[in-house]
Amino acid sequence: GELSYILAPQRLKVGDTVIAAEKADVKPGNAMPLRGMPIGTIIHNVEMKPMKGGQIARSAGGYAQLVGRDAGYAQIRLNSGELRMVMDTCIATVG
């Protein structure tokens, strides 16, 4: 029943329910750790360090794509083309 503001991804409409949990559906607006997302997912509002809050892909039109996982790290491709490794316990939002 808690209400709050979030960064709204495309295809999210007024009245849609969003979930932030360890395991959630891969729907726009839902937030979960990178280890729980399928490879190829488009994401935004990505943490660089666990529990620090979203720092990557937060501006209008900004996004990243989860391209791989290895040894406790997730590899994400930013829309600039840069590849970045972050811990797979970091949380990101789908969409």
mmCIF file of N, CA and C in Angstrom:
data_model
loop_
_atom_site.group_PDB
_atom_site.id
_atom_site.type_symbol
_atom_site.label_atom_id
_atom_site.label_comp_id
_atom_site.label_asym_id
_atom_site.label_seq_id
_atom_site.Cartn_x
_atom_site.Cartn_y
_atom_site.Cartn_z
ATOM 1 N N GLY A 1 0.786 -1.206 0.000
ATOM 2 C CA GLY A 1 0.000 0.000 0.000
ATOM 3 C C GLY A 1 0.824 1.265 0.000
ATOM 4 N N GLU A 2 2.157 1.158 -0.068
ATOM 5 C CA GLU A 2 3.011 2.343 -0.038
ATOM 6 C C GLU A 2 3.087 2.964 -1.427
ATOM 7 N N LEU A 3 2.965 4.274 -1.506
ATOM 8 C CA LEU A 3 3.060 4.987 -2.775
ATOM 9 C C LEU A 3 4.358 5.776 -2.809
ATOM 10 N N SER A 4 5.002 5.814 -3.993
ATOM 11 C CA SER A 4 6.218 6.614 -4.148
ATOM 12 C C SER A 4 6.417 6.919 -5.627
ATOM 13 N N TYR A 5 7.349 7.815 -5.915
ATOM 14 C CA TYR A 5 7.674 8.185 -7.283
ATOM 15 C C TYR A 5 8.817 7.317 -7.785
ATOM 16 N N ILE A 6 8.779 6.964 -9.085
ATOM 17 C CA ILE A 6 9.858 6.204 -9.706
ATOM 18 C C ILE A 6 10.187 6.835 -11.057
ATOM 19 N N LEU A 7 11.334 6.463 -11.621
ATOM 20 C CA LEU A 7 11.648 6.823 -12.996
ATOM 21 C C LEU A 7 10.767 5.946 -13.880
ATOM 22 N N ALA A 8 9.959 6.532 -14.720
ATOM 23 C CA ALA A 8 8.987 5.758 -15.503
ATOM 24 C C ALA A 8 9.586 5.297 -16.828
ATOM 25 N N PRO A 9 9.620 3.994 -17.068
ATOM 26 C CA PRO A 9 10.081 3.488 -18.361
ATOM 27 C C PRO A 9 8.974 3.568 -19.408
ATOM 28 N N GLN A 10 9.342 3.343 -20.660
ATOM 29 C CA GLN A 10 8.344 3.298 -21.723
ATOM 30 C C GLN A 10 7.384 2.147 -21.463
ATOM 31 N N ARG A 11 6.187 2.246 -21.978
ATOM 32 C CA ARG A 11 5.129 1.242 -21.861
ATOM 33 C C ARG A 11 4.589 1.087 -20.445
ATOM 34 N N LEU A 12 4.904 1.988 -19.534
ATOM 35 C CA LEU A 12 4.310 1.966 -18.199
ATOM 36 C C LEU A 12 3.186 2.986 -18.185
ATOM 37 N N LYS A 13 2.002 2.546 -17.766
ATOM 38 C CA LYS A 13 0.833 3.418 -17.782
ATOM 39 C C LYS A 13 0.398 3.752 -16.364
ATOM 40 N N VAL A 14 -0.393 4.806 -16.231
ATOM 41 C CA VAL A 14 -0.956 5.184 -14.943
ATOM 42 C C VAL A 14 -1.800 4.025 -14.433
ATOM 43 N N GLY A 15 -1.591 3.666 -13.183
ATOM 44 C CA GLY A 15 -2.352 2.586 -12.575
ATOM 45 C C GLY A 15 -1.668 1.235 -12.619
ATOM 46 N N ASP A 16 -0.588 1.093 -13.398
ATOM 47 C CA ASP A 16 0.151 -0.172 -13.428
ATOM 48 C C ASP A 16 0.824 -0.400 -12.081
ATOM 49 N N THR A 17 0.898 -1.642 -11.676
ATOM 50 C CA THR A 17 1.568 -2.008 -10.431
ATOM 51 C C THR A 17 3.007 -2.383 -10.738
ATOM 52 N N VAL A 18 3.936 -1.856 -9.953
ATOM 53 C CA VAL A 18 5.351 -2.204 -10.098
ATOM 54 C C VAL A 18 5.823 -2.854 -8.805
ATOM 55 N N ILE A 19 6.767 -3.780 -8.938
ATOM 56 C CA ILE A 19 7.261 -4.551 -7.806
ATOM 57 C C ILE A 19 8.777 -4.422 -7.727
ATOM 58 N N ALA A 20 9.293 -4.247 -6.523
ATOM 59 C CA ALA A 20 10.732 -4.281 -6.271
ATOM 60 C C ALA A 20 10.970 -5.449 -5.329
ATOM 61 N N ALA A 21 11.506 -6.552 -5.859
ATOM 62 C CA ALA A 21 11.699 -7.762 -5.067
ATOM 63 C C ALA A 21 12.842 -8.588 -5.634
ATOM 64 N N GLU A 22 13.263 -9.584 -4.855
ATOM 65 C CA GLU A 22 14.311 -10.506 -5.287
ATOM 66 C C GLU A 22 13.880 -11.262 -6.548
ATOM 67 N N LYS A 23 12.637 -11.717 -6.560
ATOM 68 C CA LYS A 23 12.065 -12.417 -7.719
ATOM 69 C C LYS A 23 10.811 -11.669 -8.148
ATOM 70 N N ALA A 24 10.791 -11.172 -9.368
ATOM 71 C CA ALA A 24 9.630 -10.455 -9.897
ATOM 72 C C ALA A 24 9.535 -10.751 -11.393
ATOM 73 N N ASP A 25 8.358 -10.516 -11.959
ATOM 74 C CA ASP A 25 8.184 -10.682 -13.402
ATOM 75 C C ASP A 25 9.042 -9.650 -14.129
ATOM 76 N N VAL A 26 9.481 -10.014 -15.323
ATOM 77 C CA VAL A 26 10.273 -9.092 -16.137
ATOM 78 C C VAL A 26 9.305 -8.219 -16.921
ATOM 79 N N LYS A 27 8.752 -7.210 -16.230
ATOM 80 C CA LYS A 27 7.820 -6.253 -16.820
ATOM 81 C C LYS A 27 8.370 -4.853 -16.600
ATOM 82 N N PRO A 28 8.061 -3.903 -17.496
ATOM 83 C CA PRO A 28 8.562 -2.544 -17.327
ATOM 84 C C PRO A 28 8.196 -1.958 -15.963
ATOM 85 N N GLY A 29 9.182 -1.413 -15.286
ATOM 86 C CA GLY A 29 8.979 -0.775 -13.990
ATOM 87 C C GLY A 29 9.367 -1.639 -12.811
ATOM 88 N N ASN A 30 9.401 -2.962 -12.986
ATOM 89 C CA ASN A 30 9.784 -3.844 -11.883
ATOM 90 C C ASN A 30 11.289 -3.778 -11.648
ATOM 91 N N ALA A 31 11.695 -3.771 -10.376
ATOM 92 C CA ALA A 31 13.111 -3.703 -10.019
ATOM 93 C C ALA A 31 13.526 -4.994 -9.327
ATOM 94 N N MET A 32 14.717 -5.482 -9.680
ATOM 95 C CA MET A 32 15.242 -6.717 -9.094
ATOM 96 C C MET A 32 16.749 -6.774 -9.300
ATOM 97 N N PRO A 33 17.436 -7.668 -8.577
ATOM 98 C CA PRO A 33 18.872 -7.820 -8.789
ATOM 99 C C PRO A 33 19.173 -8.310 -10.204
ATOM 100 N N LEU A 34 20.327 -7.946 -10.718
ATOM 101 C CA LEU A 34 20.716 -8.333 -12.073
ATOM 102 C C LEU A 34 20.795 -9.850 -12.233
ATOM 103 N N ARG A 35 21.106 -10.577 -11.169
ATOM 104 C CA ARG A 35 21.216 -12.041 -11.277
ATOM 105 C C ARG A 35 19.865 -12.703 -11.558
ATOM 106 N N GLY A 36 18.757 -12.005 -11.316
ATOM 107 C CA GLY A 36 17.432 -12.560 -11.554
ATOM 108 C C GLY A 36 16.842 -12.197 -12.899
ATOM 109 N N MET A 37 17.578 -11.456 -13.722
ATOM 110 C CA MET A 37 17.063 -11.022 -15.030
ATOM 111 C C MET A 37 17.639 -11.876 -16.146
ATOM 112 N N PRO A 38 16.842 -12.128 -17.187
ATOM 113 C CA PRO A 38 17.390 -12.863 -18.333
ATOM 114 C C PRO A 38 18.371 -11.997 -19.140
ATOM 115 N N ILE A 39 19.323 -12.663 -19.766
ATOM 116 C CA ILE A 39 20.296 -11.980 -20.617
ATOM 117 C C ILE A 39 19.542 -11.302 -21.766
ATOM 118 N N GLY A 40 19.928 -10.079 -22.083
ATOM 119 C CA GLY A 40 19.303 -9.327 -23.171
ATOM 120 C C GLY A 40 18.255 -8.335 -22.698
ATOM 121 N N THR A 41 17.953 -8.321 -21.398
ATOM 122 C CA THR A 41 16.934 -7.417 -20.857
ATOM 123 C C THR A 41 17.397 -5.962 -20.948
ATOM 124 N N ILE A 42 16.514 -5.077 -21.393
ATOM 125 C CA ILE A 42 16.783 -3.639 -21.409
ATOM 126 C C ILE A 42 16.465 -3.114 -20.013
ATOM 127 N N ILE A 43 17.400 -2.356 -19.435
ATOM 128 C CA ILE A 43 17.266 -1.893 -18.051
ATOM 129 C C ILE A 43 17.630 -0.415 -17.931
ATOM 130 N N HIS A 44 17.281 0.181 -16.786
ATOM 131 C CA HIS A 44 17.710 1.543 -16.451
ATOM 132 C C HIS A 44 17.827 1.643 -14.939
ATOM 133 N N ASN A 45 18.307 2.769 -14.445
ATOM 134 C CA ASN A 45 18.442 3.022 -13.009
ATOM 135 C C ASN A 45 19.250 1.913 -12.330
ATOM 136 N N VAL A 46 20.458 1.664 -12.834
ATOM 137 C CA VAL A 46 21.299 0.549 -12.396
ATOM 138 C C VAL A 46 22.253 0.999 -11.283
ATOM 139 N N GLU A 47 22.349 0.186 -10.236
ATOM 140 C CA GLU A 47 23.316 0.452 -9.169
ATOM 141 C C GLU A 47 24.720 0.079 -9.639
ATOM 142 N N MET A 48 25.727 0.836 -9.200
ATOM 143 C CA MET A 48 27.117 0.479 -9.482
ATOM 144 C C MET A 48 27.692 -0.355 -8.340
ATOM 145 N N LYS A 49 27.213 -0.104 -7.126
ATOM 146 C CA LYS A 49 27.599 -0.869 -5.942
ATOM 147 C C LYS A 49 26.323 -1.232 -5.203
ATOM 148 N N PRO A 50 26.254 -2.434 -4.624
ATOM 149 C CA PRO A 50 25.026 -2.840 -3.923
ATOM 150 C C PRO A 50 24.627 -1.851 -2.830
ATOM 151 N N MET A 51 23.339 -1.574 -2.739
ATOM 152 C CA MET A 51 22.733 -0.708 -1.727
ATOM 153 C C MET A 51 23.120 0.770 -1.843
ATOM 154 N N LYS A 52 23.711 1.171 -2.967
ATOM 155 C CA LYS A 52 24.114 2.578 -3.138
ATOM 156 C C LYS A 52 23.054 3.398 -3.878
ATOM 157 N N GLY A 53 22.107 2.732 -4.514
ATOM 158 C CA GLY A 53 21.094 3.446 -5.288
ATOM 159 C C GLY A 53 21.488 3.531 -6.749
ATOM 160 N N GLY A 54 20.496 3.702 -7.602
ATOM 161 C CA GLY A 54 20.731 3.738 -9.040
ATOM 162 C C GLY A 54 21.611 4.897 -9.465
ATOM 163 N N GLN A 55 22.588 4.624 -10.312
ATOM 164 C CA GLN A 55 23.517 5.651 -10.788
ATOM 165 C C GLN A 55 23.715 5.636 -12.302
ATOM 166 N N ILE A 56 23.388 4.533 -12.965
ATOM 167 C CA ILE A 56 23.623 4.401 -14.407
ATOM 168 C C ILE A 56 22.278 4.425 -15.130
ATOM 169 N N ALA A 57 22.229 5.094 -16.274
ATOM 170 C CA ALA A 57 21.056 5.140 -17.157
ATOM 171 C C ALA A 57 19.841 5.734 -16.453
ATOM 172 N N ARG A 58 19.996 6.936 -15.929
ATOM 173 C CA ARG A 58 18.905 7.591 -15.218
ATOM 174 C C ARG A 58 18.331 8.793 -15.958
ATOM 175 N N SER A 59 18.967 9.218 -17.030
ATOM 176 C CA SER A 59 18.476 10.407 -17.736
ATOM 177 C C SER A 59 17.422 10.020 -18.778
ATOM 178 N N ALA A 60 16.732 11.009 -19.303
ATOM 179 C CA ALA A 60 15.709 10.762 -20.321
ATOM 180 C C ALA A 60 16.349 10.098 -21.534
ATOM 181 N N GLY A 61 15.798 8.984 -21.946
ATOM 182 C CA GLY A 61 16.325 8.252 -23.091
ATOM 183 C C GLY A 61 17.493 7.350 -22.760
ATOM 184 N N GLY A 62 17.942 7.350 -21.515
ATOM 185 C CA GLY A 62 19.074 6.519 -21.123
ATOM 186 C C GLY A 62 18.637 5.095 -20.829
ATOM 187 N N TYR A 63 19.448 4.138 -21.239
ATOM 188 C CA TYR A 63 19.160 2.736 -20.973
ATOM 189 C C TYR A 63 20.454 1.948 -21.022
ATOM 190 N N ALA A 64 20.389 0.713 -20.607
ATOM 191 C CA ALA A 64 21.503 -0.224 -20.700
ATOM 192 C C ALA A 64 20.906 -1.582 -21.044
ATOM 193 N N GLN A 65 21.772 -2.531 -21.407
ATOM 194 C CA GLN A 65 21.309 -3.872 -21.725
ATOM 195 C C GLN A 65 22.183 -4.878 -21.003
ATOM 196 N N LEU A 66 21.564 -5.828 -20.349
ATOM 197 C CA LEU A 66 22.291 -6.900 -19.680
ATOM 198 C C LEU A 66 22.783 -7.863 -20.752
ATOM 199 N N VAL A 67 24.107 -8.009 -20.885
ATOM 200 C CA VAL A 67 24.644 -8.840 -21.963
ATOM 201 C C VAL A 67 25.333 -10.105 -21.472
ATOM 202 N N GLY A 68 25.573 -10.240 -20.177
ATOM 203 C CA GLY A 68 26.191 -11.471 -19.689
ATOM 204 C C GLY A 68 26.371 -11.470 -18.189
ATOM 205 N N ARG A 69 26.699 -12.656 -17.657
ATOM 206 C CA ARG A 69 26.993 -12.823 -16.237
ATOM 207 C C ARG A 69 28.167 -13.770 -16.103
ATOM 208 N N ASP A 70 29.044 -13.508 -15.117
ATOM 209 C CA ASP A 70 30.186 -14.391 -14.906
ATOM 210 C C ASP A 70 30.786 -14.130 -13.532
ATOM 211 N N ALA A 71 30.955 -15.170 -12.745
ATOM 212 C CA ALA A 71 31.668 -15.135 -11.462
ATOM 213 C C ALA A 71 31.178 -14.031 -10.527
ATOM 214 N N GLY A 72 29.867 -13.893 -10.381
ATOM 215 C CA GLY A 72 29.326 -12.914 -9.448
ATOM 216 C C GLY A 72 29.215 -11.504 -10.000
ATOM 217 N N TYR A 73 29.512 -11.314 -11.280
ATOM 218 C CA TYR A 73 29.410 -10.009 -11.916
ATOM 219 C C TYR A 73 28.468 -10.087 -13.108
ATOM 220 N N ALA A 74 27.821 -8.974 -13.406
ATOM 221 C CA ALA A 74 26.967 -8.861 -14.583
ATOM 222 C C ALA A 74 27.616 -7.857 -15.529
ATOM 223 N N GLN A 75 27.565 -8.150 -16.801
ATOM 224 C CA GLN A 75 28.132 -7.254 -17.806
ATOM 225 C C GLN A 75 26.980 -6.517 -18.468
ATOM 226 N N ILE A 76 27.033 -5.173 -18.429
ATOM 227 C CA ILE A 76 25.981 -4.378 -19.049
ATOM 228 C C ILE A 76 26.582 -3.481 -20.124
ATOM 229 N N ARG A 77 25.820 -3.295 -21.193
ATOM 230 C CA ARG A 77 26.236 -2.413 -22.285
ATOM 231 C C ARG A 77 25.425 -1.139 -22.179
ATOM 232 N N LEU A 78 26.101 -0.012 -22.015
ATOM 233 C CA LEU A 78 25.437 1.282 -21.948
ATOM 234 C C LEU A 78 25.089 1.733 -23.356
ATOM 235 N N ASN A 79 24.171 2.709 -23.501
ATOM 236 C CA ASN A 79 23.808 3.123 -24.852
ATOM 237 C C ASN A 79 24.917 3.916 -25.534
ATOM 238 N N SER A 80 25.990 4.239 -24.818
ATOM 239 C CA SER A 80 27.172 4.832 -25.442
ATOM 240 C C SER A 80 28.037 3.755 -26.100
ATOM 241 N N GLY A 81 27.734 2.475 -25.819
ATOM 242 C CA GLY A 81 28.507 1.361 -26.351
ATOM 243 C C GLY A 81 29.498 0.794 -25.347
ATOM 244 N N GLU A 82 29.727 1.508 -24.249
ATOM 245 C CA GLU A 82 30.673 1.054 -23.224
ATOM 246 C C GLU A 82 30.127 -0.193 -22.531
ATOM 247 N N LEU A 83 31.019 -1.158 -22.255
ATOM 248 C CA LEU A 83 30.658 -2.337 -21.475
ATOM 249 C C LEU A 83 31.145 -2.118 -20.054
ATOM 250 N N ARG A 84 30.305 -2.426 -19.093
ATOM 251 C CA ARG A 84 30.652 -2.192 -17.702
ATOM 252 C C ARG A 84 30.320 -3.437 -16.896
ATOM 253 N N MET A 85 31.201 -3.796 -15.968
ATOM 254 C CA MET A 85 30.979 -4.931 -15.080
ATOM 255 C C MET A 85 30.515 -4.397 -13.730
ATOM 256 N N VAL A 86 29.392 -4.902 -13.244
ATOM 257 C CA VAL A 86 28.896 -4.557 -11.911
ATOM 258 C C VAL A 86 28.538 -5.857 -11.209
ATOM 259 N N MET A 87 28.525 -5.837 -9.888
ATOM 260 C CA MET A 87 28.176 -7.040 -9.139
ATOM 261 C C MET A 87 26.741 -7.454 -9.474
ATOM 262 N N ASP A 88 26.495 -8.755 -9.549
ATOM 263 C CA ASP A 88 25.149 -9.208 -9.937
ATOM 264 C C ASP A 88 24.128 -9.076 -8.826
ATOM 265 N N THR A 89 24.556 -8.600 -7.654
ATOM 266 C CA THR A 89 23.609 -8.307 -6.574
ATOM 267 C C THR A 89 23.054 -6.887 -6.674
ATOM 268 N N CYS A 90 23.604 -6.094 -7.584
ATOM 269 C CA CYS A 90 23.110 -4.727 -7.796
ATOM 270 C C CYS A 90 21.716 -4.784 -8.416
ATOM 271 N N ILE A 91 20.907 -3.812 -8.049
ATOM 272 C CA ILE A 91 19.518 -3.782 -8.505
ATOM 273 C C ILE A 91 19.367 -2.839 -9.696
ATOM 274 N N ALA A 92 18.513 -3.225 -10.632
ATOM 275 C CA ALA A 92 18.198 -2.403 -11.799
ATOM 276 C C ALA A 92 16.693 -2.495 -12.052
ATOM 277 N N THR A 93 16.188 -1.547 -12.818
ATOM 278 C CA THR A 93 14.770 -1.525 -13.170
ATOM 279 C C THR A 93 14.601 -1.934 -14.621
ATOM 280 N N VAL A 94 13.619 -2.758 -14.883
ATOM 281 C CA VAL A 94 13.344 -3.239 -16.239
ATOM 282 C C VAL A 94 12.702 -2.134 -17.054
ATOM 283 N N GLY A 95 13.120 -2.002 -18.311
ATOM 284 C CA GLY A 95 12.496 -1.031 -19.213
ATOM 285 C C GLY A 95 13.395 0.114 -19.574
#
